[in-house]
């Protein structure tokens, strides 16, 4: 939606213009008839958001039904399994150049570029091919949508890279480990809690992917340019 706003400079000049605004909403998720979670989110790709949030809570959906009624979304789980954090395998190895180019591609998302008001998350192969890209007002929601897409489509997480636009705390690292994705990278900073967790669970954690560089904080053996 567009809204008339007024741009005022320090010298007192005032100019009205049409600004594009993100229409965020509060969505309630019901699982098997009970309220499970509320999301302040961009109200699209809600099945992926719900599935990704379930996995973050330790529930891996296997067979389910999904439907929506306005701001209420419903998951009926027919088959699921409980999951817990396990150290990741060492199957992936990728060039830093691929990660930098993938980040540049992800950040070219049209809504992100136009509004500056949404976070982005994406899943890429270790050759740099984009598999999926999601937008949301919250960085955690955007990552949950990627992880939910993995579950919805039964995609093998091996040889994949999870990218996002927001900072990386412990919770982001946990989401990547539960999804089975070995490399997590962001254009933003990495938090100490994420580093400690990633060390323990064999996750390659990367921050500050910007200006043709990146910082590798944990398990650098998966980055080709690192000489150990």
PDB file of C-alpha atoms in Angstrom:
ATOM      1  CA  UNK A   1       0.000   0.000   0.000  1.00  0.00           C
ATOM      2  CA  UNK A   2       1.011   3.625  -0.523  1.00  0.00           C
ATOM      3  CA  UNK A   3       0.704   6.432   2.028  1.00  0.00           C
ATOM      4  CA  UNK A   4       1.245  10.158   1.675  1.00  0.00           C
ATOM      5  CA  UNK A   5       4.181  11.198   3.857  1.00  0.00           C
ATOM      6  CA  UNK A   6       6.124  14.444   4.361  1.00  0.00           C
ATOM      7  CA  UNK A   7       9.856  14.648   3.913  1.00  0.00           C
ATOM      8  CA  UNK A   8      11.352  17.512   5.937  1.00  0.00           C
ATOM      9  CA  UNK A   9      15.010  18.522   5.786  1.00  0.00           C
ATOM     10  CA  UNK A  10      17.090  20.334   8.386  1.00  0.00           C
ATOM     11  CA  UNK A  11      16.796  23.594   6.461  1.00  0.00           C
ATOM     12  CA  UNK A  12      12.997  23.515   6.848  1.00  0.00           C
ATOM     13  CA  UNK A  13      12.064  22.397   3.345  1.00  0.00           C
ATOM     14  CA  UNK A  14       8.988  20.160   3.273  1.00  0.00           C
ATOM     15  CA  UNK A  15       7.959  17.881   0.430  1.00  0.00           C
ATOM     16  CA  UNK A  16       5.073  15.412   0.293  1.00  0.00           C
ATOM     17  CA  UNK A  17       5.495  12.064  -1.483  1.00  0.00           C
ATOM     18  CA  UNK A  18       3.894   8.625  -1.811  1.00  0.00           C
ATOM     19  CA  UNK A  19       5.741   6.079   0.311  1.00  0.00           C
ATOM     20  CA  UNK A  20       5.299   2.323  -0.107  1.00  0.00           C
ATOM     21  CA  UNK A  21       4.401   0.568   3.162  1.00  0.00           C
ATOM     22  CA  UNK A  22       4.553  -3.104   4.136  1.00  0.00           C
ATOM     23  CA  UNK A  23       1.178  -4.490   5.255  1.00  0.00           C
ATOM     24  CA  UNK A  24       2.148  -6.586   8.279  1.00  0.00           C
ATOM     25  CA  UNK A  25      -0.392  -8.568  10.304  1.00  0.00           C
ATOM     26  CA  UNK A  26      -0.704 -10.849  13.318  1.00  0.00           C
ATOM     27  CA  UNK A  27      -1.395 -14.458  12.359  1.00  0.00           C
ATOM     28  CA  UNK A  28      -2.454 -17.182  14.802  1.00  0.00           C
ATOM     29  CA  UNK A  29      -1.301 -20.753  14.163  1.00  0.00           C
ATOM     30  CA  UNK A  30      -3.462 -23.642  15.395  1.00  0.00           C
ATOM     31  CA  UNK A  31      -1.951 -27.144  15.497  1.00  0.00           C
ATOM     32  CA  UNK A  32      -4.316 -30.107  15.921  1.00  0.00           C
ATOM     33  CA  UNK A  33      -7.048 -27.816  17.224  1.00  0.00           C
ATOM     34  CA  UNK A  34      -4.970 -25.857  19.757  1.00  0.00           C
ATOM     35  CA  UNK A  35      -3.386 -22.417  19.534  1.00  0.00           C
ATOM     36  CA  UNK A  36       0.320 -23.043  18.993  1.00  0.00           C
ATOM     37  CA  UNK A  37       1.917 -19.689  18.106  1.00  0.00           C
ATOM     38  CA  UNK A  38       1.240 -16.119  17.000  1.00  0.00           C
ATOM     39  CA  UNK A  39       3.319 -14.450  14.312  1.00  0.00           C
ATOM     40  CA  UNK A  40       3.729 -10.756  13.540  1.00  0.00           C
ATOM     41  CA  UNK A  41       4.571 -11.261   9.921  1.00  0.00           C
ATOM     42  CA  UNK A  42       4.144 -10.606   6.237  1.00  0.00           C
ATOM     43  CA  UNK A  43       0.934 -12.590   5.591  1.00  0.00           C
ATOM     44  CA  UNK A  44       2.162 -14.801   2.760  1.00  0.00           C
ATOM     45  CA  UNK A  45       3.879 -18.194   2.496  1.00  0.00           C
ATOM     46  CA  UNK A  46       2.164 -19.059   5.765  1.00  0.00           C
ATOM     47  CA  UNK A  47       2.303 -22.835   5.344  1.00  0.00           C
ATOM     48  CA  UNK A  48       6.090 -22.629   5.052  1.00  0.00           C
ATOM     49  CA  UNK A  49       6.215 -20.313   8.072  1.00  0.00           C
ATOM     50  CA  UNK A  50       4.134 -22.719  10.159  1.00  0.00           C
ATOM     51  CA  UNK A  51       6.158 -25.789   9.161  1.00  0.00           C
ATOM     52  CA  UNK A  52       9.468 -24.046   9.827  1.00  0.00           C
ATOM     53  CA  UNK A  53       8.316 -22.870  13.241  1.00  0.00           C
ATOM     54  CA  UNK A  54       7.231 -26.406  14.139  1.00  0.00           C
ATOM     55  CA  UNK A  55      10.675 -27.747  13.273  1.00  0.00           C
ATOM     56  CA  UNK A  56      12.291 -25.037  15.419  1.00  0.00           C
ATOM     57  CA  UNK A  57      10.108 -26.299  18.287  1.00  0.00           C
ATOM     58  CA  UNK A  58      11.397 -29.859  17.738  1.00  0.00           C
ATOM     59  CA  UNK A  59       8.502 -31.238  15.678  1.00  0.00           C
ATOM     60  CA  UNK A  60       9.209 -32.505  12.156  1.00  0.00           C
ATOM     61  CA  UNK A  61       5.999 -32.690  10.100  1.00  0.00           C
ATOM     62  CA  UNK A  62       5.787 -35.696   7.787  1.00  0.00           C
ATOM     63  CA  UNK A  63       2.145 -35.705   6.687  1.00  0.00           C
ATOM     64  CA  UNK A  64      -0.301 -32.879   7.360  1.00  0.00           C
ATOM     65  CA  UNK A  65      -3.188 -30.756   6.115  1.00  0.00           C
ATOM     66  CA  UNK A  66      -3.037 -26.961   6.018  1.00  0.00           C
ATOM     67  CA  UNK A  67      -5.760 -24.370   5.577  1.00  0.00           C
ATOM     68  CA  UNK A  68      -6.316 -20.699   6.332  1.00  0.00           C
ATOM     69  CA  UNK A  69      -9.283 -18.585   7.417  1.00  0.00           C
ATOM     70  CA  UNK A  70      -8.368 -14.888   7.342  1.00  0.00           C
ATOM     71  CA  UNK A  71      -5.762 -14.350  10.111  1.00  0.00           C
ATOM     72  CA  UNK A  72      -6.127 -17.902  11.469  1.00  0.00           C
ATOM     73  CA  UNK A  73      -4.041 -20.736  10.004  1.00  0.00           C
ATOM     74  CA  UNK A  74      -4.503 -24.399  10.819  1.00  0.00           C
ATOM     75  CA  UNK A  75      -2.202 -27.419  10.665  1.00  0.00           C
ATOM     76  CA  UNK A  76      -3.589 -30.900  11.174  1.00  0.00           C
ATOM     77  CA  UNK A  77      -0.628 -33.184  11.808  1.00  0.00           C
ATOM     78  CA  UNK A  78      -1.270 -36.759  10.765  1.00  0.00           C
ATOM     79  CA  UNK A  79       2.320 -38.025  10.986  1.00  0.00           C
ATOM     80  CA  UNK A  80       5.244 -36.282  12.666  1.00  0.00           C
ATOM     81  CA  UNK A  81       8.372 -37.068  14.645  1.00  0.00           C
ATOM     82  CA  UNK A  82      10.251 -35.360  17.442  1.00  0.00           C
ATOM     83  CA  UNK A  83      13.716 -34.073  16.551  1.00  0.00           C
ATOM     84  CA  UNK A  84      16.626 -32.904  18.674  1.00  0.00           C
ATOM     85  CA  UNK A  85      19.921 -31.168  17.980  1.00  0.00           C
ATOM     86  CA  UNK A  86      22.628 -33.456  16.638  1.00  0.00           C
ATOM     87  CA  UNK A  87      26.073 -32.460  15.316  1.00  0.00           C
ATOM     88  CA  UNK A  88      26.040 -31.890  11.574  1.00  0.00           C
ATOM     89  CA  UNK A  89      28.001 -34.021   9.131  1.00  0.00           C
ATOM     90  CA  UNK A  90      30.860 -32.714   6.996  1.00  0.00           C
ATOM     91  CA  UNK A  91      29.512 -33.119   3.470  1.00  0.00           C
ATOM     92  CA  UNK A  92      29.669 -29.596   2.101  1.00  0.00           C
ATOM     93  CA  UNK A  93      32.576 -27.519   0.833  1.00  0.00           C
ATOM     94  CA  UNK A  94      32.056 -24.256  -0.997  1.00  0.00           C
ATOM     95  CA  UNK A  95      34.003 -21.267  -2.270  1.00  0.00           C
ATOM     96  CA  UNK A  96      33.682 -17.940  -0.470  1.00  0.00           C
ATOM     97  CA  UNK A  97      33.076 -16.375  -3.874  1.00  0.00           C
ATOM     98  CA  UNK A  98      29.930 -18.483  -4.305  1.00  0.00           C
ATOM     99  CA  UNK A  99      28.588 -17.333  -0.922  1.00  0.00           C
ATOM    100  CA  UNK A 100      29.293 -13.667  -1.714  1.00  0.00           C
ATOM    101  CA  UNK A 101      27.597 -13.913  -5.108  1.00  0.00           C
ATOM    102  CA  UNK A 102      24.622 -15.749  -3.600  1.00  0.00           C
ATOM    103  CA  UNK A 103      24.244 -13.038  -0.950  1.00  0.00           C
ATOM    104  CA  UNK A 104      24.276 -10.355  -3.644  1.00  0.00           C
ATOM    105  CA  UNK A 105      21.557 -12.248  -5.497  1.00  0.00           C
ATOM    106  CA  UNK A 106      19.421 -12.663  -2.377  1.00  0.00           C
ATOM    107  CA  UNK A 107      19.605  -8.974  -1.488  1.00  0.00           C
ATOM    108  CA  UNK A 108      18.360  -7.992  -4.954  1.00  0.00           C
ATOM    109  CA  UNK A 109      14.889  -9.117  -3.858  1.00  0.00           C
ATOM    110  CA  UNK A 110      12.484  -6.490  -5.300  1.00  0.00           C
ATOM    111  CA  UNK A 111      10.424  -5.888  -2.141  1.00  0.00           C
ATOM    112  CA  UNK A 112      13.561  -5.579  -0.006  1.00  0.00           C
ATOM    113  CA  UNK A 113      15.101  -3.152  -2.495  1.00  0.00           C
ATOM    114  CA  UNK A 114      11.966  -1.022  -2.862  1.00  0.00           C
ATOM    115  CA  UNK A 115      10.830  -0.804   0.758  1.00  0.00           C
ATOM    116  CA  UNK A 116      13.882  -1.487   2.932  1.00  0.00           C
ATOM    117  CA  UNK A 117      11.331  -2.818   5.433  1.00  0.00           C
ATOM    118  CA  UNK A 118      11.643  -6.591   5.102  1.00  0.00           C
ATOM    119  CA  UNK A 119      14.255  -9.198   5.923  1.00  0.00           C
ATOM    120  CA  UNK A 120      15.257 -11.805   3.382  1.00  0.00           C
ATOM    121  CA  UNK A 121      16.309 -15.439   3.702  1.00  0.00           C
ATOM    122  CA  UNK A 122      17.295 -17.808   0.930  1.00  0.00           C
ATOM    123  CA  UNK A 123      18.542 -21.296   0.228  1.00  0.00           C
ATOM    124  CA  UNK A 124      21.299 -21.866  -2.331  1.00  0.00           C
ATOM    125  CA  UNK A 125      23.249 -24.833  -3.627  1.00  0.00           C
ATOM    126  CA  UNK A 126      26.993 -24.950  -3.157  1.00  0.00           C
ATOM    127  CA  UNK A 127      27.285 -23.944  -6.827  1.00  0.00           C
ATOM    128  CA  UNK A 128      25.369 -20.746  -6.055  1.00  0.00           C
ATOM    129  CA  UNK A 129      22.015 -21.673  -7.593  1.00  0.00           C
ATOM    130  CA  UNK A 130      19.089 -20.062  -5.787  1.00  0.00           C
ATOM    131  CA  UNK A 131      16.490 -22.623  -4.739  1.00  0.00           C
ATOM    132  CA  UNK A 132      14.143 -20.318  -2.870  1.00  0.00           C
ATOM    133  CA  UNK A 133      13.961 -16.813  -1.387  1.00  0.00           C
ATOM    134  CA  UNK A 134      11.473 -15.517   1.175  1.00  0.00           C
ATOM    135  CA  UNK A 135      10.599 -12.113   2.626  1.00  0.00           C
ATOM    136  CA  UNK A 136       9.196 -11.192   6.019  1.00  0.00           C
ATOM    137  CA  UNK A 137       9.126  -8.317   8.480  1.00  0.00           C
ATOM    138  CA  UNK A 138      11.011 -10.523  10.972  1.00  0.00           C
ATOM    139  CA  UNK A 139      14.324 -12.190  10.228  1.00  0.00           C
ATOM    140  CA  UNK A 140      13.336 -15.311  12.184  1.00  0.00           C
ATOM    141  CA  UNK A 141      10.124 -15.627  10.177  1.00  0.00           C
ATOM    142  CA  UNK A 142      12.026 -15.386   6.897  1.00  0.00           C
ATOM    143  CA  UNK A 143      14.384 -18.191   7.960  1.00  0.00           C
ATOM    144  CA  UNK A 144      11.456 -20.295   9.203  1.00  0.00           C
ATOM    145  CA  UNK A 145       9.871 -19.970   5.756  1.00  0.00           C
ATOM    146  CA  UNK A 146      13.008 -21.353   4.109  1.00  0.00           C
ATOM    147  CA  UNK A 147      13.168 -24.255   6.553  1.00  0.00           C
ATOM    148  CA  UNK A 148       9.450 -24.885   6.135  1.00  0.00           C
ATOM    149  CA  UNK A 149       9.938 -24.970   2.368  1.00  0.00           C
ATOM    150  CA  UNK A 150      12.580 -27.667   2.856  1.00  0.00           C
ATOM    151  CA  UNK A 151      10.097 -29.744   4.861  1.00  0.00           C
ATOM    152  CA  UNK A 152       7.141 -29.074   2.548  1.00  0.00           C
ATOM    153  CA  UNK A 153       9.069 -30.209  -0.513  1.00  0.00           C
ATOM    154  CA  UNK A 154      11.133 -32.975   1.157  1.00  0.00           C
ATOM    155  CA  UNK A 155      14.392 -31.343  -0.023  1.00  0.00           C
ATOM    156  CA  UNK A 156      17.710 -32.916   0.989  1.00  0.00           C
ATOM    157  CA  UNK A 157      19.576 -30.233   3.021  1.00  0.00           C
ATOM    158  CA  UNK A 158      22.997 -31.585   2.031  1.00  0.00           C
ATOM    159  CA  UNK A 159      25.175 -29.323  -0.126  1.00  0.00           C
ATOM    160  CA  UNK A 160      23.033 -26.294   0.664  1.00  0.00           C
ATOM    161  CA  UNK A 161      23.754 -22.800   2.063  1.00  0.00           C
ATOM    162  CA  UNK A 162      21.255 -20.892   4.234  1.00  0.00           C
ATOM    163  CA  UNK A 163      21.520 -17.106   3.852  1.00  0.00           C
ATOM    164  CA  UNK A 164      19.738 -14.314   5.690  1.00  0.00           C
ATOM    165  CA  UNK A 165      19.860 -10.548   6.009  1.00  0.00           C
ATOM    166  CA  UNK A 166      19.659 -10.213   9.813  1.00  0.00           C
ATOM    167  CA  UNK A 167      22.061 -10.774  12.675  1.00  0.00           C
ATOM    168  CA  UNK A 168      22.707 -14.354  13.802  1.00  0.00           C
ATOM    169  CA  UNK A 169      21.952 -15.221  17.440  1.00  0.00           C
ATOM    170  CA  UNK A 170      21.767 -18.711  18.946  1.00  0.00           C
ATOM    171  CA  UNK A 171      18.228 -19.290  17.651  1.00  0.00           C
ATOM    172  CA  UNK A 172      19.285 -18.868  14.019  1.00  0.00           C
ATOM    173  CA  UNK A 173      22.081 -21.392  14.437  1.00  0.00           C
ATOM    174  CA  UNK A 174      19.655 -23.810  16.073  1.00  0.00           C
ATOM    175  CA  UNK A 175      17.238 -23.507  13.146  1.00  0.00           C
ATOM    176  CA  UNK A 176      20.015 -24.331  10.677  1.00  0.00           C
ATOM    177  CA  UNK A 177      21.198 -27.353  12.676  1.00  0.00           C
ATOM    178  CA  UNK A 178      17.671 -28.744  13.082  1.00  0.00           C
ATOM    179  CA  UNK A 179      17.129 -28.342   9.336  1.00  0.00           C
ATOM    180  CA  UNK A 180      20.418 -30.121   8.579  1.00  0.00           C
ATOM    181  CA  UNK A 181      21.983 -27.208   6.661  1.00  0.00           C
ATOM    182  CA  UNK A 182      25.744 -27.077   7.330  1.00  0.00           C
ATOM    183  CA  UNK A 183      26.517 -23.471   6.305  1.00  0.00           C
ATOM    184  CA  UNK A 184      24.674 -20.422   7.683  1.00  0.00           C
ATOM    185  CA  UNK A 185      25.665 -16.941   6.516  1.00  0.00           C
ATOM    186  CA  UNK A 186      24.397 -13.383   6.921  1.00  0.00           C
ATOM    187  CA  UNK A 187      25.291  -9.904   5.775  1.00  0.00           C
ATOM    188  CA  UNK A 188      24.908  -8.883   9.452  1.00  0.00           C
ATOM    189  CA  UNK A 189      26.926  -9.621  12.629  1.00  0.00           C
ATOM    190  CA  UNK A 190      27.185 -12.949  14.428  1.00  0.00           C
ATOM    191  CA  UNK A 191      26.380 -13.175  18.145  1.00  0.00           C
ATOM    192  CA  UNK A 192      28.551 -14.943  20.728  1.00  0.00           C
ATOM    193  CA  UNK A 193      25.715 -17.333  21.628  1.00  0.00           C
ATOM    194  CA  UNK A 194      25.551 -18.509  18.018  1.00  0.00           C
ATOM    195  CA  UNK A 195      29.304 -19.071  17.891  1.00  0.00           C
ATOM    196  CA  UNK A 196      29.286 -21.240  21.026  1.00  0.00           C
ATOM    197  CA  UNK A 197      26.378 -23.320  19.728  1.00  0.00           C
ATOM    198  CA  UNK A 198      27.856 -23.663  16.231  1.00  0.00           C
ATOM    199  CA  UNK A 199      31.184 -24.874  17.603  1.00  0.00           C
ATOM    200  CA  UNK A 200      29.411 -27.639  19.504  1.00  0.00           C
ATOM    201  CA  UNK A 201      27.163 -28.766  16.661  1.00  0.00           C
ATOM    202  CA  UNK A 202      29.574 -28.511  13.721  1.00  0.00           C
ATOM    203  CA  UNK A 203      27.846 -25.606  11.942  1.00  0.00           C
ATOM    204  CA  UNK A 204      29.853 -23.260   9.717  1.00  0.00           C
ATOM    205  CA  UNK A 205      28.807 -19.773  10.810  1.00  0.00           C
ATOM    206  CA  UNK A 206      29.565 -16.757   8.618  1.00  0.00           C
ATOM    207  CA  UNK A 207      28.851 -13.053   9.150  1.00  0.00           C
ATOM    208  CA  UNK A 208      29.431  -9.720   7.439  1.00  0.00           C
ATOM    209  CA  UNK A 209      28.965 -11.072   3.907  1.00  0.00           C
ATOM    210  CA  UNK A 210      29.276  -7.705   2.227  1.00  0.00           C
ATOM    211  CA  UNK A 211      31.589  -5.612   0.074  1.00  0.00           C
ATOM    212  CA  UNK A 212      33.116  -8.727  -1.536  1.00  0.00           C
ATOM    213  CA  UNK A 213      34.265 -10.274   1.738  1.00  0.00           C
ATOM    214  CA  UNK A 214      33.019 -12.411   4.597  1.00  0.00           C
ATOM    215  CA  UNK A 215      34.042 -13.524   8.105  1.00  0.00           C
ATOM    216  CA  UNK A 216      34.078 -17.239   8.985  1.00  0.00           C
ATOM    217  CA  UNK A 217      33.664 -17.806  12.735  1.00  0.00           C
ATOM    218  CA  UNK A 218      33.264 -21.565  13.162  1.00  0.00           C
ATOM    219  CA  UNK A 219      34.194 -24.763  11.318  1.00  0.00           C
ATOM    220  CA  UNK A 220      36.054 -23.127   8.435  1.00  0.00           C
ATOM    221  CA  UNK A 221      36.877 -26.512   6.880  1.00  0.00           C
ATOM    222  CA  UNK A 222      33.841 -26.113   4.623  1.00  0.00           C
ATOM    223  CA  UNK A 223      35.229 -22.952   2.962  1.00  0.00           C
ATOM    224  CA  UNK A 224      37.652 -23.759   0.148  1.00  0.00           C
ATOM    225  CA  UNK A 225      39.860 -20.695   0.561  1.00  0.00           C
ATOM    226  CA  UNK A 226      40.679 -21.466   4.217  1.00  0.00           C
ATOM    227  CA  UNK A 227      43.986 -23.263   4.712  1.00  0.00           C
ATOM    228  CA  UNK A 228      43.999 -25.084   8.059  1.00  0.00           C
TER     229      UNK A 228
END
